């Protein structure tokens, strides 16, 4: 500890004022802000990490602020890491897809530390990140479903067209053994028949 006093000459007389009778510098620390803040975004989360001196890693606590890039810091959200490690994660559900965000960080000595005490540092430099958009995936799923819905009626229409326009190259026989009339055509008269019909189709050319 130290004794801090202020000495001066006032009106021709020397005076000494005791400013701090017992001053302990380790109880009045203001740290430098975290440096080299970086970020990486995946589909499930955003990872942010930074650098602090190795001998301070175990005794510091942090506060993160992040916001949409176009908004003011007054609207920023705060997040506190659960450990003293120089890293933090933001779940993707907390971020809007396709929106650019910016984040900053500050630190101080942990309240659980007895040997040192400090106030919050200044805010660090910012890092910018963006949650990947999902429109392309949705569009791909939509296109796939659209093709599936279109494929069924198109296939059915194509088959009807072929049935109506193709010529039977061989005779049709009733399952009972009776030979069908040569003028029997497909499909109207076949459908009206009370017997099952086996049609031997020629190869469509």
Short mmCIF file of C-alpha atoms in Angstrom, two decimals:
data_model
loop_
_atom_site.label_atom_id
_atom_site.label_comp_id
_atom_site.label_asym_id
_atom_site.label_seq_id
_atom_site.Cartn_x
_atom_site.Cartn_y
_atom_site.Cartn_z
CA UNK A 1 0.00 0.00 0.00
CA UNK A 2 0.95 3.64 -0.43
CA UNK A 3 0.21 6.94 1.22
CA UNK A 4 -0.77 9.53 -1.35
CA UNK A 5 -0.56 13.19 -0.46
CA UNK A 6 -0.78 16.48 -2.28
CA UNK A 7 1.67 19.26 -1.47
CA UNK A 8 1.48 22.83 -2.64
CA UNK A 9 2.23 26.44 -1.87
CA UNK A 10 -0.85 28.41 -1.10
CA UNK A 11 -0.70 32.10 -0.28
CA UNK A 12 2.99 31.80 0.47
CA UNK A 13 2.67 28.86 2.76
CA UNK A 14 3.42 25.20 2.14
CA UNK A 15 0.56 22.85 2.78
CA UNK A 16 0.26 19.08 2.64
CA UNK A 17 -3.07 17.35 2.02
CA UNK A 18 -3.48 13.63 2.55
CA UNK A 19 -5.40 12.43 -0.49
CA UNK A 20 -5.32 8.69 0.25
CA UNK A 21 -3.97 7.65 3.63
CA UNK A 22 -3.67 4.10 2.40
CA UNK A 23 -3.76 3.47 -1.34
CA UNK A 24 -3.40 0.00 -2.83
CA UNK A 25 -2.89 0.12 -6.63
CA UNK A 26 -4.01 -3.49 -7.16
CA UNK A 27 -7.46 -2.44 -5.91
CA UNK A 28 -7.81 0.38 -8.43
CA UNK A 29 -7.05 -1.14 -11.81
CA UNK A 30 -8.42 -0.17 -15.18
CA UNK A 31 -7.50 -2.80 -17.72
CA UNK A 32 -6.85 -2.40 -21.40
CA UNK A 33 -9.74 -3.73 -23.52
CA UNK A 34 -9.48 -7.22 -25.05
CA UNK A 35 -7.54 -7.25 -28.30
CA UNK A 36 -7.78 -9.08 -31.61
CA UNK A 37 -11.49 -9.86 -31.37
CA UNK A 38 -12.59 -12.26 -34.13
CA UNK A 39 -15.72 -14.15 -35.10
CA UNK A 40 -16.82 -17.17 -37.11
CA UNK A 41 -20.42 -18.05 -38.00
CA UNK A 42 -21.85 -21.49 -38.76
CA UNK A 43 -25.41 -22.62 -39.37
CA UNK A 44 -25.94 -23.32 -35.65
CA UNK A 45 -23.95 -20.65 -33.81
CA UNK A 46 -21.57 -17.69 -33.91
CA UNK A 47 -18.21 -18.12 -32.17
CA UNK A 48 -16.35 -15.01 -30.94
CA UNK A 49 -12.89 -15.06 -29.40
CA UNK A 50 -10.22 -12.53 -28.40
CA UNK A 51 -6.78 -12.12 -26.86
CA UNK A 52 -5.74 -11.14 -23.33
CA UNK A 53 -2.38 -11.56 -21.53
CA UNK A 54 -1.97 -15.16 -20.42
CA UNK A 55 -1.41 -14.20 -16.78
CA UNK A 56 -4.86 -12.54 -16.65
CA UNK A 57 -6.91 -15.30 -18.27
CA UNK A 58 -8.01 -16.90 -15.01
CA UNK A 59 -9.04 -13.72 -13.16
CA UNK A 60 -11.00 -11.76 -15.76
CA UNK A 61 -14.68 -11.53 -16.57
CA UNK A 62 -16.16 -10.16 -19.78
CA UNK A 63 -19.21 -8.48 -21.18
CA UNK A 64 -20.18 -8.76 -24.84
CA UNK A 65 -22.45 -6.40 -26.72
CA UNK A 66 -23.82 -7.19 -30.16
CA UNK A 67 -26.35 -5.49 -32.41
CA UNK A 68 -27.49 -5.20 -35.98
CA UNK A 69 -24.89 -3.27 -37.91
CA UNK A 70 -27.26 -0.46 -38.88
CA UNK A 71 -28.61 0.05 -35.34
CA UNK A 72 -27.15 2.18 -32.53
CA UNK A 73 -25.35 0.72 -29.52
CA UNK A 74 -28.24 1.78 -27.30
CA UNK A 75 -30.22 -1.11 -28.79
CA UNK A 76 -27.40 -3.64 -28.32
CA UNK A 77 -27.90 -6.92 -26.47
CA UNK A 78 -25.54 -7.90 -23.66
CA UNK A 79 -24.12 -11.35 -23.08
CA UNK A 80 -21.81 -12.58 -20.31
CA UNK A 81 -19.59 -15.65 -20.82
CA UNK A 82 -20.10 -18.41 -18.28
CA UNK A 83 -16.35 -18.98 -17.87
CA UNK A 84 -13.14 -16.96 -17.84
CA UNK A 85 -12.04 -18.41 -21.18
CA UNK A 86 -11.56 -15.72 -23.85
CA UNK A 87 -14.40 -16.95 -26.03
CA UNK A 88 -18.19 -16.90 -26.24
CA UNK A 89 -20.91 -18.38 -28.42
CA UNK A 90 -24.17 -16.90 -29.69
CA UNK A 91 -26.83 -19.36 -30.77
CA UNK A 92 -28.05 -18.96 -34.35
CA UNK A 93 -31.62 -18.66 -33.07
CA UNK A 94 -30.65 -15.30 -31.53
CA UNK A 95 -29.58 -13.93 -34.92
CA UNK A 96 -31.73 -12.97 -37.88
CA UNK A 97 -30.85 -14.69 -41.12
CA UNK A 98 -29.05 -12.54 -43.69
CA UNK A 99 -28.56 -9.60 -41.26
CA UNK A 100 -25.08 -8.20 -40.60
CA UNK A 101 -24.15 -7.85 -36.93
CA UNK A 102 -21.31 -6.14 -35.09
CA UNK A 103 -19.98 -6.98 -31.60
CA UNK A 104 -17.61 -5.46 -29.06
CA UNK A 105 -16.21 -6.54 -25.73
CA UNK A 106 -14.91 -5.20 -22.43
CA UNK A 107 -13.34 -6.80 -19.37
CA UNK A 108 -12.56 -6.34 -15.70
CA UNK A 109 -11.18 -8.36 -12.81
CA UNK A 110 -13.64 -10.98 -11.62
CA UNK A 111 -15.70 -10.21 -8.53
CA UNK A 112 -14.51 -13.53 -7.12
CA UNK A 113 -10.92 -12.35 -7.10
CA UNK A 114 -9.74 -11.08 -3.70
CA UNK A 115 -6.25 -9.87 -4.57
CA UNK A 116 -7.26 -7.41 -7.31
CA UNK A 117 -10.14 -5.14 -8.09
CA UNK A 118 -10.85 -3.10 -11.19
CA UNK A 119 -13.42 -1.14 -13.10
CA UNK A 120 -14.61 -2.02 -16.60
CA UNK A 121 -12.15 -1.43 -19.40
CA UNK A 122 -13.02 0.62 -22.45
CA UNK A 123 -14.84 -1.21 -25.24
CA UNK A 124 -12.72 -3.17 -27.67
CA UNK A 125 -12.64 -2.81 -31.40
CA UNK A 126 -15.57 -4.44 -33.16
CA UNK A 127 -15.98 -7.58 -35.20
CA UNK A 128 -18.58 -8.01 -37.93
CA UNK A 129 -20.43 -11.24 -38.74
CA UNK A 130 -23.54 -12.46 -40.54
CA UNK A 131 -25.70 -15.54 -40.07
CA UNK A 132 -25.87 -17.54 -43.31
CA UNK A 133 -29.17 -17.14 -45.13
CA UNK A 134 -31.55 -20.06 -45.72
CA UNK A 135 -33.52 -18.81 -48.74
CA UNK A 136 -31.51 -20.93 -51.19
CA UNK A 137 -32.36 -24.14 -49.33
CA UNK A 138 -36.04 -23.22 -49.13
CA UNK A 139 -36.05 -22.33 -52.80
CA UNK A 140 -34.46 -25.66 -53.68
CA UNK A 141 -37.06 -27.57 -51.63
CA UNK A 142 -39.84 -25.53 -53.26
CA UNK A 143 -38.52 -26.27 -56.74
CA UNK A 144 -38.26 -29.98 -55.93
CA UNK A 145 -41.83 -30.12 -54.67
CA UNK A 146 -43.06 -28.14 -57.65
CA UNK A 147 -41.41 -30.61 -60.01
CA UNK A 148 -42.99 -33.50 -58.12
CA UNK A 149 -46.46 -31.97 -58.36
CA UNK A 150 -46.01 -31.21 -62.06
CA UNK A 151 -44.54 -34.62 -62.89
CA UNK A 152 -47.69 -36.56 -61.91
CA UNK A 153 -50.25 -34.72 -64.08
CA UNK A 154 -47.79 -34.41 -66.97
CA UNK A 155 -47.07 -38.15 -66.88
CA UNK A 156 -50.76 -38.96 -66.66
CA UNK A 157 -51.55 -36.62 -69.54
CA UNK A 158 -48.77 -38.12 -71.64
CA UNK A 159 -50.09 -41.65 -71.07
CA UNK A 160 -53.62 -40.61 -72.01
CA UNK A 161 -52.31 -38.95 -75.16
CA UNK A 162 -50.43 -42.09 -76.16
CA UNK A 163 -53.43 -44.32 -75.43
CA UNK A 164 -55.77 -42.16 -77.48
CA UNK A 165 -53.43 -41.80 -80.46
CA UNK A 166 -51.67 -45.13 -80.73
CA UNK A 167 -53.01 -47.97 -82.87
CA UNK A 168 -53.47 -51.45 -81.62
CA UNK A 169 -51.17 -53.73 -83.56
CA UNK A 170 -52.72 -56.94 -82.29
CA UNK A 171 -56.16 -58.26 -81.42
CA UNK A 172 -57.76 -58.01 -77.99
CA UNK A 173 -59.20 -61.09 -76.35
CA UNK A 174 -61.72 -61.51 -73.59
CA UNK A 175 -60.59 -63.54 -70.58
CA UNK A 176 -63.51 -65.87 -71.13
CA UNK A 177 -62.06 -66.93 -74.46
CA UNK A 178 -64.46 -64.95 -76.66
CA UNK A 179 -62.80 -62.96 -79.41
CA UNK A 180 -63.55 -59.27 -79.40
CA UNK A 181 -65.15 -57.57 -82.34
CA UNK A 182 -62.66 -56.11 -84.87
CA UNK A 183 -64.38 -52.77 -84.57
CA UNK A 184 -63.83 -52.70 -80.78
CA UNK A 185 -61.74 -49.63 -79.99
CA UNK A 186 -59.86 -48.42 -76.92
CA UNK A 187 -60.72 -47.06 -74.40
CA UNK A 188 -64.49 -46.31 -74.39
CA UNK A 189 -65.82 -49.67 -75.48
CA UNK A 190 -63.23 -51.55 -73.44
CA UNK A 191 -64.32 -49.81 -70.26
CA UNK A 192 -68.02 -50.53 -70.95
CA UNK A 193 -67.44 -54.24 -71.41
CA UNK A 194 -68.58 -56.51 -68.56
CA UNK A 195 -65.63 -58.83 -69.11
CA UNK A 196 -61.99 -58.36 -68.32
CA UNK A 197 -59.89 -57.74 -71.39
CA UNK A 198 -56.30 -58.54 -71.99
CA UNK A 199 -54.76 -56.27 -74.58
CA UNK A 200 -51.56 -57.22 -76.20
CA UNK A 201 -49.95 -53.97 -77.26
CA UNK A 202 -47.38 -53.71 -79.96
CA UNK A 203 -44.20 -51.81 -79.49
CA UNK A 204 -44.76 -48.08 -79.86
CA UNK A 205 -42.61 -46.69 -82.53
#
